[in-house]
């Protein structure tokens, strides 16, 4: 558990370290109302940042408003495609887009998910292991 403010301040260093490692990592930062941002980090600065969409929000009380969705568009997030990616997504493939992606993710937390700096956030990170092949 952490706060939104601490997560936002540590996000650049965490994503940078994950990207430089060369393996595949996932990070999910989930608010108490179960809304979240998440990142998939591959090698060579290939990073997917996602913000939960109404496809994955079951409660009307926490649904994203039209203004929230307009903000995500302005931040450069692509609309959900339920058959491919059910969340709002922004992708970079090299280091030149790194800081804009981090800024957009942090702004999405505050301006779209309406998280306050002192709000609690559950942060989970893990390295995605390649599938092991069992010998018969």
CSV table of C-alpha atoms in Angstrom, one decimal:
chain,number,residue,atom,x,y,z
A,1,UNK,CA,0.0,0.0,0.0
A,2,UNK,CA,1.1,3.5,-0.7
A,3,UNK,CA,-0.4,6.9,-1.5
A,4,UNK,CA,-1.2,8.3,-5.0
A,5,UNK,CA,1.4,11.0,-4.4
A,6,UNK,CA,4.2,8.5,-3.6
A,7,UNK,CA,3.2,6.3,-6.5
A,8,UNK,CA,3.3,9.3,-8.9
A,9,UNK,CA,6.7,10.4,-7.7
A,10,UNK,CA,8.2,6.9,-8.0
A,11,UNK,CA,6.6,5.9,-11.3
A,12,UNK,CA,9.3,7.3,-13.6
A,13,UNK,CA,12.1,5.5,-11.7
A,14,UNK,CA,10.2,2.3,-11.5
A,15,UNK,CA,9.2,2.2,-15.2
A,16,UNK,CA,12.7,3.2,-16.2
A,17,UNK,CA,14.3,0.4,-14.1
A,18,UNK,CA,11.8,-2.1,-15.5
A,19,UNK,CA,12.5,-1.1,-19.1
A,20,UNK,CA,16.3,-1.2,-18.7
A,21,UNK,CA,16.1,-4.7,-17.1
A,22,UNK,CA,15.2,-6.2,-20.5
A,23,UNK,CA,12.5,-8.6,-19.1
A,24,UNK,CA,8.8,-8.2,-19.2
A,25,UNK,CA,7.2,-6.5,-16.1
A,26,UNK,CA,3.6,-5.6,-15.1
A,27,UNK,CA,2.6,-2.9,-12.6
A,28,UNK,CA,-1.0,-2.3,-11.4
A,29,UNK,CA,-1.9,0.6,-9.1
A,30,UNK,CA,-5.4,0.1,-7.8
A,31,UNK,CA,-7.5,2.6,-5.9
A,32,UNK,CA,-9.9,1.6,-3.1
A,33,UNK,CA,-12.8,1.8,-5.5
A,34,UNK,CA,-11.1,-0.8,-7.6
A,35,UNK,CA,-10.3,1.5,-10.5
A,36,UNK,CA,-6.7,1.4,-11.7
A,37,UNK,CA,-3.9,2.3,-14.0
A,38,UNK,CA,-1.5,-0.4,-15.2
A,39,UNK,CA,1.7,-0.7,-17.2
A,40,UNK,CA,3.2,-3.5,-19.2
A,41,UNK,CA,6.9,-2.9,-19.7
A,42,UNK,CA,8.9,-4.8,-22.3
A,43,UNK,CA,12.5,-4.4,-23.2
A,44,UNK,CA,13.8,-1.5,-25.3
A,45,UNK,CA,11.4,1.1,-23.9
A,46,UNK,CA,8.3,-0.6,-25.2
A,47,UNK,CA,5.7,0.4,-22.6
A,48,UNK,CA,1.9,0.1,-22.5
A,49,UNK,CA,0.1,2.3,-20.1
A,50,UNK,CA,-3.6,1.6,-19.4
A,51,UNK,CA,-6.4,3.3,-17.6
A,52,UNK,CA,-9.4,1.2,-16.6
A,53,UNK,CA,-12.4,1.8,-18.9
A,54,UNK,CA,-16.2,1.5,-18.4
A,55,UNK,CA,-15.9,-2.0,-20.0
A,56,UNK,CA,-14.1,-3.1,-16.8
A,57,UNK,CA,-16.0,-0.9,-14.3
A,58,UNK,CA,-19.1,-2.6,-13.0
A,59,UNK,CA,-20.5,0.1,-10.8
A,60,UNK,CA,-22.2,3.2,-12.3
A,61,UNK,CA,-21.0,5.2,-9.3
A,62,UNK,CA,-17.4,4.8,-10.4
A,63,UNK,CA,-18.0,4.9,-14.2
A,64,UNK,CA,-15.9,7.3,-16.2
A,65,UNK,CA,-17.9,10.3,-17.4
A,66,UNK,CA,-17.9,11.7,-20.9
A,67,UNK,CA,-15.6,14.5,-19.6
A,68,UNK,CA,-13.3,11.8,-18.1
A,69,UNK,CA,-13.1,10.0,-21.4
A,70,UNK,CA,-12.5,13.3,-23.3
A,71,UNK,CA,-9.6,14.0,-20.9
A,72,UNK,CA,-8.1,10.6,-21.7
A,73,UNK,CA,-8.3,11.3,-25.5
A,74,UNK,CA,-6.6,14.7,-24.9
A,75,UNK,CA,-3.9,12.9,-22.9
A,76,UNK,CA,-3.2,10.6,-25.9
A,77,UNK,CA,-4.9,7.4,-24.7
A,78,UNK,CA,-6.6,5.3,-27.4
A,79,UNK,CA,-10.2,4.2,-26.9
A,80,UNK,CA,-10.9,0.7,-25.6
A,81,UNK,CA,-11.4,-2.0,-28.1
A,82,UNK,CA,-13.2,-4.8,-26.2
A,83,UNK,CA,-12.0,-7.5,-28.6
A,84,UNK,CA,-8.3,-6.4,-28.3
A,85,UNK,CA,-7.8,-4.1,-25.3
A,86,UNK,CA,-10.7,-3.3,-23.0
A,87,UNK,CA,-8.9,-0.4,-21.3
A,88,UNK,CA,-7.8,3.0,-22.5
A,89,UNK,CA,-4.2,2.6,-23.8
A,90,UNK,CA,-1.2,4.6,-24.6
A,91,UNK,CA,1.9,3.0,-26.0
A,92,UNK,CA,5.5,4.1,-26.5
A,93,UNK,CA,8.2,2.1,-28.4
A,94,UNK,CA,11.3,4.2,-27.6
A,95,UNK,CA,12.6,6.4,-24.8
A,96,UNK,CA,11.5,9.7,-26.4
A,97,UNK,CA,7.9,9.1,-25.3
A,98,UNK,CA,8.8,8.1,-21.8
A,99,UNK,CA,8.2,11.3,-19.9
A,100,UNK,CA,5.0,12.2,-21.8
A,101,UNK,CA,3.6,8.7,-21.0
A,102,UNK,CA,4.5,9.0,-17.3
A,103,UNK,CA,2.9,12.5,-17.2
A,104,UNK,CA,-0.3,11.3,-18.9
A,105,UNK,CA,-0.6,8.3,-16.6
A,106,UNK,CA,-0.2,10.5,-13.5
A,107,UNK,CA,-2.7,13.1,-14.8
A,108,UNK,CA,-5.1,10.3,-15.6
A,109,UNK,CA,-5.0,9.2,-11.9
A,110,UNK,CA,-5.8,12.7,-10.7
A,111,UNK,CA,-8.0,14.2,-13.4
A,112,UNK,CA,-9.8,11.1,-14.7
A,113,UNK,CA,-9.9,8.7,-11.8
A,114,UNK,CA,-10.2,11.7,-9.4
A,115,UNK,CA,-7.6,10.3,-7.0
A,116,UNK,CA,-6.3,12.7,-4.3
A,117,UNK,CA,-2.6,12.8,-3.4
A,118,UNK,CA,-3.2,11.2,0.0
A,119,UNK,CA,-5.6,8.4,-1.3
A,120,UNK,CA,-4.4,4.9,-0.7
A,121,UNK,CA,-3.3,2.9,-3.7
A,122,UNK,CA,-2.4,-0.8,-3.8
A,123,UNK,CA,0.6,-1.4,-6.0
A,124,UNK,CA,1.5,-4.8,-7.4
A,125,UNK,CA,4.4,-5.4,-9.6
A,126,UNK,CA,5.8,-8.6,-11.0
A,127,UNK,CA,8.0,-10.0,-13.7
A,128,UNK,CA,6.2,-12.1,-16.2
A,129,UNK,CA,8.1,-15.4,-16.5
A,130,UNK,CA,8.3,-17.3,-19.8
A,131,UNK,CA,6.2,-20.4,-19.8
A,132,UNK,CA,8.2,-23.5,-18.8
A,133,UNK,CA,8.2,-26.4,-21.1
A,134,UNK,CA,7.7,-29.7,-19.4
A,135,UNK,CA,9.4,-32.8,-20.6
A,136,UNK,CA,7.3,-35.9,-20.9
